[in-house]
Amino acid sequence: MSAQPLAVNASAGHYDVVVVGAGFAGMYMLHRLRGLGFSARVYEQGSGVGGTWYWNRYPGARCDVESMQYSYSFSEELQQEWNWSERYAPQPEILQYANHVADRFDLRRDIQFDTKVERAGFDERNNLWQVATSDGKTVTARFVVLATGCLSNARKPDIKGLDRFKGEVYHTGHWPHQPVDFTGQRVGVIGTGSSGIQSVPVIAEQAKHLAVFQRTAQFSIPARNAKLTEDERNWFRANYPEIRTFAREQAKNGIYTELPDRGALDDGDNERRTKYEARWQRGGLTFMTVYNNLALDKAANDTAADFVRGKIAEIVKDAATAKLLTPISYPIGTKRICIDTDYFATFNRPNVTLVDIKTNPIEEITEIAVRSGGKDYELDALVLATGFDAMTGSVAKIDIRGRNGQTLNQKWAEGPRTYLGLMSADFPNLFVVTGPGSPSVLSNMIVSIEQHVDWISDCLSYMRDHRLATIEAEKDAEDKWVAHVNEVAFATLYPQADSWYMGANIPGKPRIFMPYIGGVGPYRQICNEVAARGYEGFAMTGEQQRHQAAAS
Ligand code: N01
C-alpha cells in the first residue's frame, strides 16, 4: 500500500497527527507514524526525550520493573544490542536509553522541545484539531495523540507556610538537572511512596540528619538489585520471543514471571511462609504474584501483609519506629507496592528520624523548620516526595475542547470517562496512550504503551484505507466500558485503599478507580476484537461526509 498522507500541507503547520509528549509513548508513536507515512509533530515541554525519566532524577531513582523487561520490544536489533547494566537500571541509564532510541530512529527532527501544548480545539466544520502551543503558534492536525504520561504532573502539597521556607525545596518528580549534594545538611523528606522510599536510603547516607515525614506507612519489598551478568543478558536475549509474548498475553501486569496456580489459603502455614520467603529473597514486584487471590480475598491478602509486617519488625531495631513503619490501614498491594534498597534498615541509622504526621499532621512550615506535633524539625533542605495528580493531571492541564466547545475537564469533572482508555465520546480523532480505563499504571508501562501505539497506528491505517475522516467513541460503548472498569475494580480489594489509583491523594478529585484491572492480556484481546469487528463501539465518518460538511 502506498503511503498517502492524510494532510494537505505539512509544511504550513498542518500535520496528520500531533503527538503531545516525547516520553516512551510519544517516541514510539512518532516512530510508528513515520513508518506508515503519516506526517507528525511531537511537542515536548522538557528539553529532551524520556518523559518520566527526564523529570524524575531524584537520588535512588530507578525502575521497579526489571530493565530487560522495561524496554521496547518493537525492534529486535535494539533489544539485542542494548546492554542494561543492572537488574533495575538507574534513572540516568534509562534516560540514556531513551536518548539512544531517539538517535537510532532519528526521532528528534520531528520533536519540538521546550514547548507545551496549551490548547487543542476540534473544528467540527473541517474535522481538524487546532493545536496551540506555548511558542504562540497554532497548527492543525487530523488527529491528536495524548502521550502525556500517567505520573507526570508533580504535585506540590498545600501545606501552610511551604513558600516561606528559606532552604532549598525539591520535588522528586521535578528534580534539578545538576546533582544535588546533601552532605552536611539537615534534610526533610515528606512522603513515603515509591519515590520517597527509593530516595530516603540514599539521602540518609549523605545528610547530616534526615527527618522522614510519614503520613501512611507503606508495604515495601526488597529490590535485590545487582549487576547483570553477560549470561543473564544473553538468556533474556535468546528467550525474548517467549518472554515478550508471555508479558503481552498472559501476565496480568505485563511482566514475565511464573503464574500462580493457587490461592494463599490453599497452602498450609509452613508452605506459604516458605513461598513468601523465597519471593522476599528473590525481591521485586513478583512478590504479589505468589498466589492468585491476593488482590481478591482479604483473608488471603492478610497472610502476605502479615509476612511483610513481620519482616519490618525483624529489620527495624527500635520497636516504636518499627510499629510506626508497619502498614495497617489497607490491604497489601492496594496502594502501589514499593520496591526498595535498605529502606526499613535506614531507620536504624542514628542520623534518621521518623516523624508520624498521621497522628501529628504538619501544622505549618516556617522559614527554617517543619512543625509537627508542636515540635520544630529544623531543616536546610526539604524534599517533597508527594506524588502526582495521576492519570488525568497532565491531560487536565491542556485546554481540550471537543464537540460543541465542551472541555475534556468539564466532561471528566466527575471522573475520567473513556472507551477502552483510548478515546472519549465527543472528542473525535483524539487518542490517549495508556489513559484511564486501560491497564496502564497497573502494568509494565512499556508493554501497555506499545499495545496502545500499535492499536492507534493500525486504526489510522484502517481509516486511510477506508477513506474515513473521523473516529469517535460512542457514548453507549463508553458507558458500558466505564461500568465494566468499575465492576472489575470493585470485585477486588483495591478500592479499599486511599490511593492515587482512586484519585484519593488529590483533595477534591473524584474517587474513581482509574486504571483497568482486568489484566493486559484480556484487555489486549478486547481491543483486538473491537478492531476486528470494524471498530465496534466507535462511530466513524467518511471523507465524503467531511467534504460535504465543509462545503455546506
Ligand atoms: O507518589 P505517591 P510517588 N502531606 O503518591 C504523601 C510510580 N513510581 O511519587 O499515602 C503529607 O505514591 C503520601 O501519603 P499518603 C509508582 O507507580 C515508580 O512516591 O497519601 N504527606 C505518600 O506517602 C508510584 O506509585 C517508581 O497518606 C503527603 C507520598 O506523599 C507512583 O509513581 C518510582 C501529602 C506520595 O506517594 C507515585 O509514587 C517512583 C501531604 N499533603 C514512582 N501529600 C519506580 O518504578 C502526599 N503525601 C521505581
JSON list of C-alpha atoms in Angstrom, two decimals, residues 99-185:
[
{"chain": "A", "resi": 99, "resn": "ASN", "atom": "CA", "xyz": [18.20, 9.22, 24.04]},
{"chain": "A", "resi": 100, "resn": "HIS", "atom": "CA", "xyz": [19.74, 6.29, 22.23]},
{"chain": "A", "resi": 101, "resn": "VAL", "atom": "CA", "xyz": [16.32, 5.34, 20.83]},
{"chain": "A", "resi": 102, "resn": "ALA", "atom": "CA", "xyz": [15.71, 8.94, 19.74]},
{"chain": "A", "resi": 103, "resn": "ASP", "atom": "CA", "xyz": [19.05, 8.96, 17.90]},
{"chain": "A", "resi": 104, "resn": "ARG", "atom": "CA", "xyz": [18.88, 5.45, 16.49]},
{"chain": "A", "resi": 105, "resn": "PHE", "atom": "CA", "xyz": [15.47, 6.08, 14.93]},
{"chain": "A", "resi": 106, "resn": "ASP", "atom": "CA", "xyz": [16.24, 9.69, 14.08]},
{"chain": "A", "resi": 107, "resn": "LEU", "atom": "CA", "xyz": [13.24, 10.95, 16.04]},
{"chain": "A", "resi": 108, "resn": "ARG", "atom": "CA", "xyz": [14.42, 14.38, 17.11]},
{"chain": "A", "resi": 109, "resn": "ARG", "atom": "CA", "xyz": [13.80, 16.12, 13.78]},
{"chain": "A", "resi": 110, "resn": "ASP", "atom": "CA", "xyz": [10.03, 15.84, 14.36]},
{"chain": "A", "resi": 111, "resn": "ILE", "atom": "CA", "xyz": [10.07, 16.71, 18.05]},
{"chain": "A", "resi": 112, "resn": "GLN", "atom": "CA", "xyz": [9.78, 20.31, 19.18]},
{"chain": "A", "resi": 113, "resn": "PHE", "atom": "CA", "xyz": [11.26, 20.58, 22.68]},
{"chain": "A", "resi": 114, "resn": "ASP", "atom": "CA", "xyz": [10.62, 23.21, 25.35]},
{"chain": "A", "resi": 115, "resn": "THR", "atom": "CA", "xyz": [7.11, 23.61, 24.03]},
{"chain": "A", "resi": 116, "resn": "LYS", "atom": "CA", "xyz": [3.85, 22.97, 25.84]},
{"chain": "A", "resi": 117, "resn": "VAL", "atom": "CA", "xyz": [0.59, 22.25, 24.13]},
{"chain": "A", "resi": 118, "resn": "GLU", "atom": "CA", "xyz": [-1.73, 24.72, 25.78]},
{"chain": "A", "resi": 119, "resn": "ARG", "atom": "CA", "xyz": [-4.98, 24.31, 23.85]},
{"chain": "A", "resi": 120, "resn": "ALA", "atom": "CA", "xyz": [-6.48, 21.86, 21.41]},
{"chain": "A", "resi": 121, "resn": "GLY", "atom": "CA", "xyz": [-9.89, 22.58, 19.93]},
{"chain": "A", "resi": 122, "resn": "PHE", "atom": "CA", "xyz": [-11.81, 20.44, 17.47]},
{"chain": "A", "resi": 123, "resn": "ASP", "atom": "CA", "xyz": [-13.03, 22.31, 14.41]},
{"chain": "A", "resi": 124, "resn": "GLU", "atom": "CA", "xyz": [-16.20, 20.37, 13.62]},
{"chain": "A", "resi": 125, "resn": "ARG", "atom": "CA", "xyz": [-16.68, 22.01, 10.25]},
{"chain": "A", "resi": 126, "resn": "ASN", "atom": "CA", "xyz": [-13.37, 20.78, 8.90]},
{"chain": "A", "resi": 127, "resn": "ASN", "atom": "CA", "xyz": [-12.79, 17.84, 11.21]},
{"chain": "A", "resi": 128, "resn": "LEU", "atom": "CA", "xyz": [-9.46, 19.26, 12.22]},
{"chain": "A", "resi": 129, "resn": "TRP", "atom": "CA", "xyz": [-7.79, 19.84, 15.54]},
{"chain": "A", "resi": 130, "resn": "GLN", "atom": "CA", "xyz": [-6.37, 23.31, 16.12]},
{"chain": "A", "resi": 131, "resn": "VAL", "atom": "CA", "xyz": [-3.43, 22.93, 18.44]},
{"chain": "A", "resi": 132, "resn": "ALA", "atom": "CA", "xyz": [-1.99, 25.99, 20.19]},
{"chain": "A", "resi": 133, "resn": "THR", "atom": "CA", "xyz": [1.45, 25.80, 21.74]},
{"chain": "A", "resi": 134, "resn": "SER", "atom": "CA", "xyz": [3.40, 27.84, 24.25]},
{"chain": "A", "resi": 135, "resn": "ASP", "atom": "CA", "xyz": [5.55, 29.38, 21.48]},
{"chain": "A", "resi": 136, "resn": "GLY", "atom": "CA", "xyz": [2.47, 31.26, 20.34]},
{"chain": "A", "resi": 137, "resn": "LYS", "atom": "CA", "xyz": [1.81, 29.15, 17.25]},
{"chain": "A", "resi": 138, "resn": "THR", "atom": "CA", "xyz": [-1.24, 27.21, 16.17]},
{"chain": "A", "resi": 139, "resn": "VAL", "atom": "CA", "xyz": [-1.07, 24.19, 13.90]},
{"chain": "A", "resi": 140, "resn": "THR", "atom": "CA", "xyz": [-3.79, 21.96, 12.59]},
{"chain": "A", "resi": 141, "resn": "ALA", "atom": "CA", "xyz": [-3.90, 18.20, 12.67]},
{"chain": "A", "resi": 142, "resn": "ARG", "atom": "CA", "xyz": [-6.33, 15.49, 11.70]},
{"chain": "A", "resi": 143, "resn": "PHE", "atom": "CA", "xyz": [-5.51, 13.56, 14.85]},
{"chain": "A", "resi": 144, "resn": "VAL", "atom": "CA", "xyz": [-4.11, 14.33, 18.26]},
{"chain": "A", "resi": 145, "resn": "VAL", "atom": "CA", "xyz": [-2.46, 11.69, 20.41]},
{"chain": "A", "resi": 146, "resn": "LEU", "atom": "CA", "xyz": [-2.00, 12.50, 24.09]},
{"chain": "A", "resi": 147, "resn": "ALA", "atom": "CA", "xyz": [1.15, 10.73, 25.17]},
{"chain": "A", "resi": 148, "resn": "THR", "atom": "CA", "xyz": [1.33, 12.88, 28.26]},
{"chain": "A", "resi": 149, "resn": "GLY", "atom": "CA", "xyz": [2.14, 10.18, 30.79]},
{"chain": "A", "resi": 150, "resn": "CYS", "atom": "CA", "xyz": [0.26, 8.97, 33.84]},
{"chain": "A", "resi": 151, "resn": "LEU", "atom": "CA", "xyz": [2.59, 10.20, 36.54]},
{"chain": "A", "resi": 152, "resn": "SER", "atom": "CA", "xyz": [3.88, 13.41, 35.07]},
{"chain": "A", "resi": 153, "resn": "ASN", "atom": "CA", "xyz": [2.03, 16.18, 36.85]},
{"chain": "A", "resi": 154, "resn": "ALA", "atom": "CA", "xyz": [4.11, 16.53, 40.02]},
{"chain": "A", "resi": 155, "resn": "ARG", "atom": "CA", "xyz": [2.01, 17.68, 42.93]},
{"chain": "A", "resi": 156, "resn": "LYS", "atom": "CA", "xyz": [3.19, 20.17, 45.49]},
{"chain": "A", "resi": 157, "resn": "PRO", "atom": "CA", "xyz": [1.17, 19.70, 48.66]},
{"chain": "A", "resi": 158, "resn": "ASP", "atom": "CA", "xyz": [-0.90, 22.51, 50.05]},
{"chain": "A", "resi": 159, "resn": "ILE", "atom": "CA", "xyz": [0.92, 22.92, 53.36]},
{"chain": "A", "resi": 160, "resn": "LYS", "atom": "CA", "xyz": [0.74, 26.21, 55.22]},
{"chain": "A", "resi": 161, "resn": "GLY", "atom": "CA", "xyz": [3.99, 28.16, 55.00]},
{"chain": "A", "resi": 162, "resn": "LEU", "atom": "CA", "xyz": [5.66, 25.99, 52.36]},
{"chain": "A", "resi": 163, "resn": "ASP", "atom": "CA", "xyz": [6.53, 29.02, 50.26]},
{"chain": "A", "resi": 164, "resn": "ARG", "atom": "CA", "xyz": [8.10, 30.71, 53.29]},
{"chain": "A", "resi": 165, "resn": "PHE", "atom": "CA", "xyz": [10.77, 28.04, 53.78]},
{"chain": "A", "resi": 166, "resn": "LYS", "atom": "CA", "xyz": [14.19, 29.60, 53.23]},
{"chain": "A", "resi": 167, "resn": "GLY", "atom": "CA", "xyz": [16.09, 26.41, 52.39]},
{"chain": "A", "resi": 168, "resn": "GLU", "atom": "CA", "xyz": [16.00, 24.58, 49.08]},
{"chain": "A", "resi": 169, "resn": "VAL", "atom": "CA", "xyz": [12.74, 22.78, 48.25]},
{"chain": "A", "resi": 170, "resn": "TYR", "atom": "CA", "xyz": [12.82, 19.88, 45.78]},
{"chain": "A", "resi": 171, "resn": "HIS", "atom": "CA", "xyz": [10.08, 17.71, 44.30]},
{"chain": "A", "resi": 172, "resn": "THR", "atom": "CA", "xyz": [11.14, 14.18, 43.37]},
{"chain": "A", "resi": 173, "resn": "GLY", "atom": "CA", "xyz": [9.12, 14.43, 40.17]},
{"chain": "A", "resi": 174, "resn": "HIS", "atom": "CA", "xyz": [10.78, 17.68, 39.11]},
{"chain": "A", "resi": 175, "resn": "TRP", "atom": "CA", "xyz": [14.36, 17.21, 40.21]},
{"chain": "A", "resi": 176, "resn": "PRO", "atom": "CA", "xyz": [17.15, 19.62, 39.12]},
{"chain": "A", "resi": 177, "resn": "HIS", "atom": "CA", "xyz": [19.42, 18.50, 36.33]},
{"chain": "A", "resi": 178, "resn": "GLN", "atom": "CA", "xyz": [22.54, 19.28, 38.34]},
{"chain": "A", "resi": 179, "resn": "PRO", "atom": "CA", "xyz": [23.45, 16.78, 41.06]},
{"chain": "A", "resi": 180, "resn": "VAL", "atom": "CA", "xyz": [22.18, 17.82, 44.49]},
{"chain": "A", "resi": 181, "resn": "ASP", "atom": "CA", "xyz": [24.63, 17.25, 47.33]},
{"chain": "A", "resi": 182, "resn": "PHE", "atom": "CA", "xyz": [23.06, 16.96, 50.78]},
{"chain": "A", "resi": 183, "resn": "THR", "atom": "CA", "xyz": [26.38, 16.41, 52.54]},
{"chain": "A", "resi": 184, "resn": "GLY", "atom": "CA", "xyz": [26.36, 18.02, 55.96]},
{"chain": "A", "resi": 185, "resn": "GLN", "atom": "CA", "xyz": [22.74, 19.15, 55.65]}
]
